[in-house]
Amino acid sequence: MNFAFMKTRHGKAITYAVLAVILALLPWMLTGGFENGKSWVRAVDFALLYIMLALGLNIVVGYAGLLDLGYIAFYAVGAYVYALLNSPHLAAILPAWLIGPNFIVMLVVAAVFAGMFGVMLGTPVLKLRGDYLAIVTLGFGEIIRIFLNNLDRPVNITNGPQGINNIDKVHFLDIDFGRPMEWLGLTFDMVHLYYYLILAFCIFIIFVTLRLQHSRIGRAWVALREDEIAANAMGINIRNVKLLAFAMGASFGGVSGALFASFQGFVSPESFVLMESIMVLCMVVLGGMGHIPGVILGAIIVSITPEILRDVINPLQEGIFGRRVVDPENLRMLIFGLAMIIIMLLRPEGLWPSKRRAREFHEHDEEAQA
Amino acid sequence: MVDIFIQQLLNGLIVGSIYALIALGYTMVYGIMQLINFAHGEIVMIGAMVTITCINVLLDAGVQLPGPLLLLAGLAMAIPVSMLLGFTIERVAYRPLRRAPRLAPLITAIGVSIVLQQAAMLIWGRNYRPFPSILPTEVHDFFGAAITDLQIAIIILAFVLMGGLFFLIEKTRLGRAMRATSQNPDVAGLMGVNINTVISMTFVIGSALGAVAGVMVAANYDQAHAYMGFMIGLKAFTAAVLGGIGNLWGAVIGGILLGIIESLGAGYLGDLTGGFLGSHYKDIFAFVVLIAVLIFRPSGLMGERVAERA
């Protein structure tokens, strides 16, 4: 296929217009085209949440080159902040003005909280790099989860393993996102409404990361990734830039987590296990570290695959063996584990890398051939 | 009061000597390749699972043997399986990436770990596997603390294995080759050391120790499951970092120290914080120790290397 026409001004405009139309119609195509269309829209909603997460992690891992294995902790922080302030759980303890605040305020609070946790993680690990950093961040993620699991006594804050239920849906611009709405003769269900809400935030985050990429900060991150000492010599304040990467990545996770909590209606520590962190990392790595379209592609592949597997593998197994032999969840993780190994061995730059990154990874090949 | 303290100390020593065995696997690999073998915890798990399966098969077949012999038969199966696994992992996932950027082998390591874990779940299921009750459960009195035959055996076997490893590293040709490779692989290669063999052997030996440790864990806690590798691996890694990664003595000391810290911490945390934090925070100690060590003394208690390179 020839992508050259997309680079021209008209081409670009046309591409974006087509993309916009597809995105706007996607939930209707799914509900119209499939029998269980609503569950597909739901899957797409989750995919969008994962795109936000992957883009947040991409700042830390892809731009700044800091391998973070506990990223899901920030998602958890965002989700719990939202859950606590929008559910009856703490309503008796907290002052009334704190419960169920304005949605936008709420998201900002979640983002700021998650960002603070990002700095909290970032400060002690400033001097660590590579595998040590990976292990410490992994430990951090687990600590957060263990606390969420156990902070139901002596004072019940997180309600322990049961998690928090009855989280309010978003109310925004006089729209109640929890109820079906009639508009233009169409019935907008909750999954549809949330699709547009999450999509809006997703586009916002894509826009921010795109603008960050070539900004002063973005370039500082890349310099940091390539050579910390050289970057320092060029006058980059390593400490601030690193902390900013952690905080920025974390706040994206926090926003995504808050949306997740309101969409799902309940949160529990089980949603924030290490495997989730690894899944998000897998999205970034598979797609192409540091390349936004690649990361988005990775997030879509990784989050939609299990849905497809569920729809394909289960009937297939029942057809062949007469019963379910392999749990699709199990199979999915197996496939991702293998994919991580194979991608690293054969195509370490990812499926859709930036040109620069691809060249970096293959400079040795050329040397070897020459 | 005092006997509780001795009991906690003793429990710490038992768990700690198991951590030490696993930590040796991490530290050997790290010493030679500067790589954290994330999959090591999974090898420990598979060692435990294979042994349990093997013992159960023998029991089902109606074999009448004393418990310890059955256990040995299980180990005789598990150790080669783990060795083979360690060898294969290095060959497939790490060797092709030896000269790649540091992030690459780390990600394959995570991938291998996931694959092993999920494969174990496919084979053995999601549930806890009880360790067959074939071992004597007699309890001895040790200065007011209780200890079983099994626990005595664990401590003794752990130290015998460590002694064997030290002998191997310090006194044999292979050990000399390993030490040379860890100092400088390129020069060692020029001196006629076959680096690939040495690295393979490092993984094989570490995996064998890991398999034994896995069986110890399963026997000590009376159970094993497909997820156990992650936590135990992480703790053993912490032990290795605590002692100074790449340093064999460090791994032993770090392992025992971590076991004791964890045991005493879990025992007294509730009293210390007035009941605010209880023993269910036990798993946090490893992480807190890890983070504290990396901040205040990244080279560990006995380490030479500083963790600042990428």
XYZ file of C-alpha atoms in Angstrom:
680
model
C 0.000 0.000 0.000
C 1.193 3.492 -0.731
C 1.019 5.795 2.253
C 2.714 8.693 0.468
C -0.527 10.489 -0.346
C -1.271 10.711 3.363
C 1.708 12.976 3.804
C 0.259 15.712 1.577
C -1.921 18.355 3.157
C -5.153 17.189 1.534
C -4.242 13.591 2.148
C -3.774 14.299 5.817
C -7.088 16.097 6.092
C -8.869 13.269 4.278
C -7.220 10.638 6.430
C -8.207 12.396 9.627
C -11.755 12.929 8.365
C -12.139 9.249 7.465
C -10.677 8.257 10.821
C -13.054 10.591 12.648
C -16.074 9.189 10.842
C -15.010 5.611 11.550
C -14.419 6.365 15.226
C -17.756 8.142 15.536
C -19.668 5.294 13.919
C -17.696 2.395 15.392
C -20.021 1.549 18.311
C -23.040 1.594 15.975
C -21.312 -0.616 13.449
C -20.534 -3.052 16.268
C -24.030 -3.082 17.748
C -25.544 -3.289 14.280
C -23.139 -5.874 12.894
C -22.853 -8.349 15.731
C -25.353 -10.197 17.784
C -23.492 -9.492 21.000
C -22.483 -6.040 19.786
C -22.797 -4.425 23.196
C -20.107 -6.611 24.680
C -17.913 -5.656 21.735
C -18.475 -1.973 22.419
C -17.555 -2.699 25.998
C -14.368 -4.359 24.812
C -13.592 -1.303 22.703
C -14.171 0.933 25.726
C -11.634 -1.086 27.652
C -9.268 -0.974 24.704
C -9.453 2.821 24.820
C -8.662 2.794 28.528
C -5.690 0.574 27.799
C -4.530 2.935 25.062
C -4.383 5.703 27.647
C -2.477 3.467 30.024
C -0.069 2.368 27.336
C 0.557 5.969 26.286
C 1.240 6.887 29.903
C 3.666 4.024 30.328
C 5.193 4.917 26.984
C 6.340 8.223 28.457
C 8.199 6.418 31.210
C 9.495 3.414 29.276
C 9.520 4.584 25.678
C 10.635 8.186 26.009
C 12.633 8.247 29.219
C 13.822 4.626 29.008
C 12.923 3.810 32.617
C 11.507 0.294 32.813
C 8.508 0.470 35.122
C 6.921 -2.842 36.122
C 4.505 -1.403 38.669
C 2.666 0.990 36.435
C -0.741 -0.441 37.244
C -0.385 1.030 40.757
C -1.162 4.476 39.342
C -4.209 3.132 37.576
C -5.223 1.728 40.952
C -4.657 5.046 42.695
C -6.788 6.881 40.152
C -9.523 4.266 40.350
C -9.614 4.215 44.151
C -9.561 7.999 44.469
C -12.523 8.184 42.139
C -14.261 5.274 43.849
C -13.858 6.667 47.358
C -15.206 10.086 46.453
C -18.106 8.817 44.355
C -19.541 5.968 46.355
C -21.533 5.638 49.566
C -18.551 3.832 51.116
C -16.971 6.846 52.848
C -19.983 9.139 52.659
C -20.570 8.914 56.393
C -17.012 9.937 57.281
C -16.056 12.518 54.707
C -17.578 15.986 54.642
C -20.498 16.216 52.244
C -18.838 18.629 49.816
C -16.163 16.023 49.111
C -18.593 13.365 47.934
C -19.516 13.281 44.292
C -17.796 16.451 43.143
C -17.847 17.803 39.625
C -16.595 15.237 37.148
C -13.772 17.315 35.695
C -12.580 18.326 39.163
C -12.705 14.661 40.061
C -10.501 13.642 37.161
C -7.995 16.353 37.968
C -7.892 15.158 41.578
C -7.317 11.568 40.423
C -4.583 12.685 38.037
C -2.860 14.814 40.687
C -3.025 12.032 43.240
C -1.595 9.493 40.831
C 1.063 12.016 39.826
C 2.030 12.445 43.466
C 2.397 8.697 43.785
C 4.547 8.818 40.663
C 6.880 11.293 42.344
C 6.783 9.165 45.481
C 8.016 6.210 43.470
C 10.402 8.299 41.410
C 12.280 10.002 44.228
C 13.918 6.969 45.829
C 14.780 5.349 42.497
C 16.386 8.348 40.818
C 19.803 6.738 40.845
C 18.690 3.313 39.653
C 18.548 2.196 36.076
C 17.681 -0.873 34.055
C 16.886 -4.078 35.860
C 17.186 -2.696 39.380
C 14.631 -0.058 38.557
C 12.362 -2.732 37.111
C 12.441 -4.746 40.318
C 11.889 -1.769 42.595
C 8.935 -0.513 40.571
C 7.524 -4.028 40.601
C 7.851 -4.029 44.374
C 6.155 -0.633 44.555
C 3.211 -1.907 42.535
C 2.865 -4.902 44.823
C 3.091 -2.750 47.961
C 0.230 -0.583 46.727
C -1.843 -3.666 46.003
C -1.095 -5.258 49.375
C -2.152 -2.036 51.089
C -5.370 -1.853 49.073
C -6.024 -5.419 50.107
C -5.425 -4.849 53.813
C -6.506 -1.291 54.551
C -9.935 -2.428 55.706
C -8.770 -2.518 59.313
C -8.382 -1.032 61.818
C -10.026 1.776 59.838
C -11.961 0.644 56.813
C -10.626 2.748 53.962
C -10.407 0.460 50.949
C -12.858 -2.228 52.063
C -10.154 -4.870 51.587
C -10.452 -7.656 49.038
C -14.164 -6.999 48.448
C -13.371 -3.613 46.987
C -15.708 -0.668 46.648
C -19.132 -1.022 45.077
C -21.894 1.304 43.930
C -19.623 3.856 42.350
C -21.633 6.614 40.729
C -21.643 6.925 36.978
C -20.397 10.138 35.488
C -22.806 13.099 35.451
C -21.568 15.706 33.074
C -23.245 18.451 31.053
C -26.648 17.231 32.301
C -25.998 13.789 30.891
C -26.268 10.815 33.205
C -23.816 8.325 31.722
C -25.421 5.454 33.584
C -28.793 5.664 31.817
C -29.734 5.031 28.196
C -30.402 8.249 26.317
C -32.485 8.955 23.231
C -30.921 11.276 20.697
C -31.468 11.645 16.946
C -33.698 8.593 17.073
C -30.845 6.444 18.413
C -30.673 4.831 21.817
C -27.367 5.568 23.475
C -26.682 2.875 26.025
C -24.190 3.190 28.816
C -21.457 1.510 26.768
C -22.077 3.947 23.913
C -22.037 6.996 26.134
C -18.876 5.855 27.820
C -17.337 5.112 24.448
C -17.567 8.753 23.461
C -16.450 9.952 26.871
C -13.393 7.706 26.994
C -12.634 8.390 23.344
C -12.584 12.119 24.058
C -10.067 11.658 26.854
C -8.089 9.241 24.771
C -7.793 11.750 21.950
C -6.824 14.423 24.450
C -4.054 12.215 25.820
C -2.858 11.312 22.333
C -2.734 15.007 21.536
C -0.740 15.751 24.690
C 1.771 12.975 24.069
C 2.167 14.022 20.443
C 2.884 17.587 21.490
C 5.222 16.400 24.231
C 7.224 14.241 21.893
C 9.199 16.963 20.188
C 8.921 19.528 22.940
C 11.858 20.547 25.082
C 10.788 18.038 27.719
C 10.266 15.262 25.205
C 13.718 15.754 23.755
C 15.173 15.858 27.263
C 13.564 12.470 27.966
C 15.050 10.949 24.850
C 18.451 12.355 25.729
C 18.078 10.836 29.172
C 17.210 7.493 27.661
C 20.179 7.486 25.335
C 22.850 8.612 27.770
C 22.213 9.971 31.202
C 25.678 11.392 31.731
C 25.804 13.118 28.363
C 22.320 14.522 28.938
C 23.424 15.881 32.277
C 26.443 17.483 30.661
C 24.139 19.192 28.162
C 22.462 20.984 31.019
C 19.444 18.765 31.509
C 18.344 18.568 35.112
C 18.221 14.786 35.374
C 16.302 14.731 38.608
C 13.492 17.004 37.523
C 13.171 15.464 34.102
C 12.966 11.945 35.510
C 10.457 12.906 38.141
C 8.414 14.670 35.511
C 8.372 11.502 33.411
C 7.176 9.465 36.378
C 4.580 12.036 37.369
C 3.307 12.553 33.837
C 3.032 8.844 33.120
C 1.373 8.260 36.464
C -1.198 11.004 35.989
C -2.276 9.507 32.656
C -2.691 6.230 34.494
C -4.711 8.031 37.159
C -7.127 9.560 34.644
C -7.557 6.204 32.994
C -8.133 4.572 36.374
C -10.799 7.101 37.358
C -12.658 6.489 34.105
C -12.309 2.764 34.672
C -13.798 2.998 38.161
C -16.830 4.959 36.994
C -17.338 2.743 33.949
C -17.032 -0.516 35.826
C -19.023 0.632 38.874
C -16.794 -1.203 41.317
C -13.085 -1.537 42.031
C -11.192 -4.242 43.873
C -7.488 -4.974 44.318
C -7.835 -7.892 41.930
C -7.916 -5.545 38.952
C -4.457 -4.246 39.763
C -2.218 -7.279 39.882
C 1.283 -7.475 38.459
C 0.004 -9.244 35.344
C -1.843 -6.068 34.398
C 1.356 -4.048 34.628
C 3.023 -6.599 32.423
C 0.147 -6.474 29.945
C 0.531 -2.731 29.605
C 4.265 -3.128 29.175
C 3.563 -5.778 26.587
C 1.427 -3.270 24.661
C 4.229 -0.727 24.607
C 6.881 -3.256 23.663
C 4.853 -5.062 21.017
C 3.741 -1.870 19.348
C 7.068 -0.114 19.358
C 8.520 1.733 22.307
C 8.389 5.488 21.997
C 6.266 5.538 18.851
C 2.726 6.715 19.517
C 0.912 4.991 16.599
C 2.825 1.818 17.433
C 1.854 1.961 21.084
C -1.786 2.523 20.156
C -1.635 -0.439 17.809
C -0.033 -2.549 20.527
C -2.725 -1.576 23.019
C -5.489 -2.457 20.575
C -3.953 -5.819 19.692
C -3.286 -6.844 23.267
C -6.644 -5.737 24.647
C -8.833 -7.021 21.821
C -7.107 -10.403 21.369
C -8.673 -12.000 24.454
C -12.150 -11.055 23.221
C -11.459 -12.645 19.867
C -9.880 -15.660 21.545
C -12.928 -16.070 23.731
C -15.220 -16.002 20.708
C -13.061 -18.286 18.593
C -11.266 -20.651 20.931
C -14.185 -21.685 23.101
C -16.483 -22.879 20.288
C -13.471 -24.428 18.556
C -12.514 -26.393 21.643
C -16.034 -27.513 22.262
C -16.231 -28.568 18.633
C -13.038 -30.604 18.719
C -12.873 -31.979 22.250
C -16.485 -31.632 23.249
C -15.483 -29.582 26.291
C -13.341 -26.661 27.293
C -9.797 -27.927 27.624
C -7.827 -24.704 27.729
C -8.932 -21.631 29.601
C -8.827 -18.730 27.114
C -7.424 -16.448 29.819
C -4.581 -18.884 30.239
C -4.029 -19.166 26.541
C -3.993 -15.406 26.153
C -1.215 -14.977 28.697
C 0.691 -17.828 27.131
C 0.455 -16.141 23.751
C 1.570 -12.795 25.141
C 4.495 -14.358 26.945
C 5.594 -16.031 23.730
C 4.970 -12.850 21.771
C 7.230 -10.897 24.120
C 10.036 -13.401 23.625
C 9.621 -13.654 19.869
C 9.319 -9.910 19.336
C 12.465 -9.282 21.356
C 14.373 -11.938 19.445
C 13.223 -11.129 15.927
C 12.001 -7.562 15.935
C 13.166 -5.817 19.089
C 11.972 -2.444 17.840
C 8.315 -3.576 17.892
C 5.663 -4.048 15.227
C 5.361 -0.408 14.227
C 8.440 1.445 15.401
C 9.492 4.975 14.707
C 11.987 5.175 11.856
C 14.711 6.368 14.152
C 14.218 3.567 16.621
C 14.159 0.939 13.884
C 17.435 2.238 12.529
C 19.029 2.262 15.974
C 18.181 -1.370 16.466
C 19.603 -2.424 13.144
C 22.750 -0.383 12.983
C 24.726 -3.400 14.134
C 23.258 -5.524 11.363
C 24.581 -3.144 8.781
C 27.957 -3.041 10.446
C 28.002 -6.794 10.457
C 27.201 -6.935 6.762
C 29.698 -4.284 5.782
C 8.398 -14.565 75.469
C 11.931 -15.771 74.885
C 10.818 -19.046 73.336
C 8.603 -17.164 70.890
C 11.637 -15.136 69.932
C 13.711 -18.280 69.428
C 10.878 -19.832 67.437
C 10.716 -16.804 65.130
C 14.481 -16.837 64.768
C 14.400 -20.522 63.918
C 11.592 -20.082 61.385
C 13.582 -17.244 59.879
C 16.651 -19.445 59.604
C 14.689 -22.217 57.864
C 13.025 -19.929 55.347
C 16.223 -17.940 55.038
C 18.325 -20.931 54.078
C 15.803 -21.688 51.326
C 15.967 -18.079 50.139
C 19.733 -18.375 50.149
C 19.666 -21.404 47.843
C 17.461 -19.582 45.354
C 19.408 -16.352 45.727
C 22.541 -18.232 44.717
C 20.885 -18.961 41.370
C 20.168 -15.273 40.807
C 23.544 -14.107 41.923
C 25.486 -16.627 39.842
C 23.672 -15.603 36.687
C 23.974 -11.937 37.544
C 27.657 -12.274 38.327
C 28.360 -13.730 34.927
C 25.890 -12.005 32.627
C 24.666 -8.921 34.550
C 21.159 -10.175 33.897
C 18.289 -10.721 36.293
C 16.938 -14.119 35.412
C 13.269 -13.371 36.040
C 12.369 -16.937 35.169
C 14.346 -18.378 38.067
C 11.367 -18.239 40.425
C 9.364 -20.223 37.899
C 12.057 -22.892 37.793
C 11.739 -23.175 41.558
C 7.994 -23.605 41.161
C 8.343 -26.250 38.480
C 10.838 -28.163 40.608
C 8.250 -28.295 43.394
C 5.381 -29.255 41.093
C 7.298 -32.029 39.316
C 8.355 -33.532 42.641
C 4.804 -33.517 43.983
C 3.460 -35.101 40.813
C 6.192 -37.716 40.827
C 5.552 -38.671 44.458
C 1.822 -38.878 43.810
C 2.381 -41.116 40.783
C 4.571 -43.426 42.859
C 2.011 -43.489 45.662
C -0.791 -44.251 43.236
C 1.243 -47.072 41.766
C 1.302 -48.568 45.239
C 5.041 -48.253 45.767
C 5.889 -48.964 49.396
C 8.894 -46.898 50.295
C 9.752 -44.815 53.334
C 8.857 -41.127 52.923
C 12.346 -39.692 52.536
C 13.141 -42.188 49.767
C 9.969 -41.236 47.911
C 11.016 -37.625 48.243
C 14.435 -38.449 46.828
C 12.795 -40.212 43.897
C 10.735 -37.098 43.264
C 13.822 -34.920 43.438
C 15.654 -37.238 41.079
C 12.970 -36.412 38.556
C 12.620 -32.710 39.313
C 16.293 -31.763 39.269
C 16.982 -32.932 35.681
C 13.751 -31.306 34.500
C 14.750 -27.998 36.048
C 18.295 -28.277 34.723
C 17.024 -28.895 31.238
C 14.641 -25.997 31.567
C 17.381 -23.670 32.765
C 19.602 -24.752 29.897
C 16.839 -24.261 27.323
C 15.847 -20.858 28.653
C 19.370 -19.562 28.400
C 19.791 -21.028 24.947
C 16.529 -19.746 23.500
C 15.829 -16.494 25.283
C 19.084 -15.031 26.542
C 21.947 -16.183 24.341
C 20.749 -14.486 21.123
C 20.429 -11.211 23.027
C 23.781 -11.198 24.762
C 24.933 -8.085 22.892
C 21.506 -6.428 22.637
C 20.428 -3.361 24.652
C 19.867 -4.174 28.316
C 16.114 -3.792 28.122
C 15.758 -6.602 25.569
C 16.855 -9.637 27.637
C 14.913 -8.252 30.578
C 11.723 -8.285 28.547
C 12.344 -11.785 27.204
C 13.016 -12.858 30.775
C 9.596 -11.583 31.789
C 8.124 -13.329 28.754
C 9.757 -16.635 29.691
C 8.477 -16.266 33.214
C 4.901 -15.741 31.993
C 5.118 -18.672 29.594
C 6.381 -21.024 32.305
C 3.771 -19.869 34.764
C 0.914 -20.269 32.316
C 2.232 -23.602 31.097
C 2.320 -24.779 34.709
C -1.261 -23.644 35.116
C -2.289 -25.580 32.040
C -0.584 -28.711 33.316
C -1.340 -28.555 37.038
C -4.357 -26.287 37.205
C -4.972 -23.138 39.197
C -5.426 -24.717 42.582
C -3.065 -25.334 45.443
C -1.418 -28.743 45.328
C -1.006 -30.296 48.748
C 2.371 -31.825 49.474
C 1.808 -35.565 50.070
C 2.085 -36.322 53.776
C 4.867 -38.866 53.567
C 7.364 -37.267 55.890
C 7.568 -37.847 59.650
C 5.906 -35.050 61.574
C 7.673 -35.565 64.868
C 8.361 -32.290 66.667
C 11.552 -31.734 68.594
C 12.148 -29.237 71.310
C 14.935 -26.763 70.653
C 15.474 -24.346 73.580
C 11.725 -24.039 73.956
C 11.053 -23.740 70.224
C 9.531 -26.453 68.055
C 11.332 -27.879 65.026
C 10.440 -30.880 62.865
C 12.741 -33.452 61.294
C 11.930 -31.957 57.941
C 13.036 -28.510 59.011
C 16.275 -29.844 60.415
C 16.828 -31.656 57.135
C 16.108 -28.473 55.169
C 18.724 -26.486 57.062
C 21.347 -29.217 56.839
C 20.722 -29.946 53.161
C 20.768 -26.254 52.289
C 24.136 -25.792 53.930
C 25.550 -28.959 52.392
C 24.484 -27.765 48.942
C 25.952 -24.341 49.535
C 29.190 -25.941 50.687
C 29.204 -28.041 47.532
C 28.671 -24.964 45.388
C 31.507 -23.113 47.085
C 33.784 -26.084 46.563
C 32.763 -26.176 42.904
C 33.406 -22.487 42.384
C 36.616 -22.210 44.343
C 38.354 -25.507 43.715
C 37.375 -26.964 40.343
C 38.317 -26.119 36.775
C 34.738 -25.227 35.923
C 34.579 -22.953 38.954
C 37.731 -21.164 37.864
C 36.271 -20.735 34.392
C 33.107 -19.299 35.927
C 35.035 -16.838 38.037
C 37.092 -15.796 35.050
C 33.987 -15.291 32.912
C 32.324 -13.178 35.550
C 35.372 -10.908 35.697
C 35.726 -10.432 31.984
C 34.024 -12.712 29.484
C 36.032 -11.537 26.474
C 39.409 -12.065 28.074
C 38.290 -15.361 29.584
C 37.329 -16.405 26.070
C 40.792 -15.492 24.817
C 42.321 -17.595 27.582
C 40.588 -20.642 26.192
C 37.471 -20.681 28.358
C 34.415 -21.764 26.430
C 32.113 -18.968 27.507
C 28.953 -20.542 26.146
C 29.518 -23.726 28.101
C 30.292 -21.805 31.249
C 27.136 -19.739 30.976
C 25.041 -22.817 30.227
C 26.531 -24.583 33.228
C 25.773 -21.576 35.412
C 22.113 -21.768 34.479
C 22.050 -25.544 34.916
C 23.626 -25.463 38.380
C 21.454 -22.564 39.507
C 18.345 -24.364 38.271
C 19.259 -27.552 40.111
C 19.644 -25.600 43.354
C 16.356 -23.853 42.569
C 14.548 -27.172 42.105
C 15.762 -28.423 45.483
C 14.730 -25.151 47.073
C 11.312 -25.425 45.464
C 10.779 -28.836 47.012
C 11.874 -27.430 50.367
C 9.338 -24.633 50.105
C 6.560 -27.037 49.133
C 7.424 -29.467 51.927
C 7.795 -26.724 54.512
C 4.454 -25.071 53.721
C 2.749 -28.366 52.752
C 1.633 -26.981 49.399
C 2.678 -25.647 46.024
C 0.893 -23.755 43.268
C 1.563 -22.319 39.854
C 1.893 -18.746 41.156
C 4.367 -19.470 43.926
C 7.403 -18.765 41.773
C 6.820 -15.051 41.556
C 6.844 -14.192 45.234
C 9.566 -16.613 46.223
C 11.690 -15.487 43.300
C 11.262 -11.868 44.224
C 12.224 -12.509 47.817
C 15.265 -14.506 46.830
C 16.252 -11.741 44.454
C 15.908 -9.271 47.301
C 18.145 -11.523 49.348
C 20.736 -11.512 46.587
C 20.615 -7.707 46.368
C 20.764 -7.386 50.141
C 23.927 -9.438 50.262
C 25.425 -7.770 47.192
C 24.433 -9.232 43.873
C 27.125 -11.211 42.117
C 28.668 -12.240 45.424
C 28.059 -15.830 46.541
C 28.653 -15.252 50.247
C 26.427 -12.240 49.971
C 23.583 -14.370 48.645
C 23.881 -16.786 51.568
C 24.048 -14.061 54.196
C 21.367 -11.979 52.480
C 19.039 -14.979 52.286
C 19.325 -15.880 55.940
C 19.120 -12.253 57.011
C 15.998 -11.665 54.934
C 14.383 -14.817 56.312
C 15.014 -13.641 59.866
C 13.936 -10.044 59.186
C 10.714 -11.294 57.650
C 9.977 -13.759 60.398
C 10.719 -11.345 63.256
C 9.004 -8.499 61.444
C 5.827 -10.445 60.818
C 5.883 -11.666 64.409
C 6.315 -8.296 66.056
C 4.863 -5.826 63.567
C 1.448 -5.959 65.208
C 2.869 -5.139 68.647
C 5.164 -2.440 67.336
C 2.456 -0.510 65.507
C -0.182 -1.020 68.171
C -2.201 -3.336 65.957
C -2.348 -0.956 63.028
C -0.246 -3.143 60.750
C -0.475 -6.870 61.262
C 1.287 -10.002 60.076
C -0.679 -9.913 56.810
C 1.837 -7.312 55.701
C 4.569 -9.958 55.859
C 5.164 -9.888 52.117
C 5.916 -6.189 52.207
C 9.140 -6.655 54.179
C 11.033 -8.033 51.236
C 10.117 -4.988 49.146
C 10.883 -2.512 51.897
C 14.252 -4.150 52.510
C 14.928 -4.164 48.773
C 14.099 -0.511 48.317
C 16.024 0.485 51.436
C 19.121 -1.428 50.331
C 19.020 0.002 46.841
C 18.741 3.527 48.176
C 21.252 3.405 50.993
C 23.718 0.763 49.900
C 23.103 -0.281 46.309
C 26.155 -2.527 46.302
C 24.649 -4.614 49.102
C 26.289 -5.750 52.308
C 29.183 -7.550 50.683
C 28.980 -6.391 47.101
C 31.663 -4.889 44.944
C 29.545 -3.718 42.062
C 27.504 -0.549 42.127
C 24.094 -0.637 40.518
C 24.366 2.564 38.604
C 25.073 1.284 35.140
C 22.281 0.742 32.677
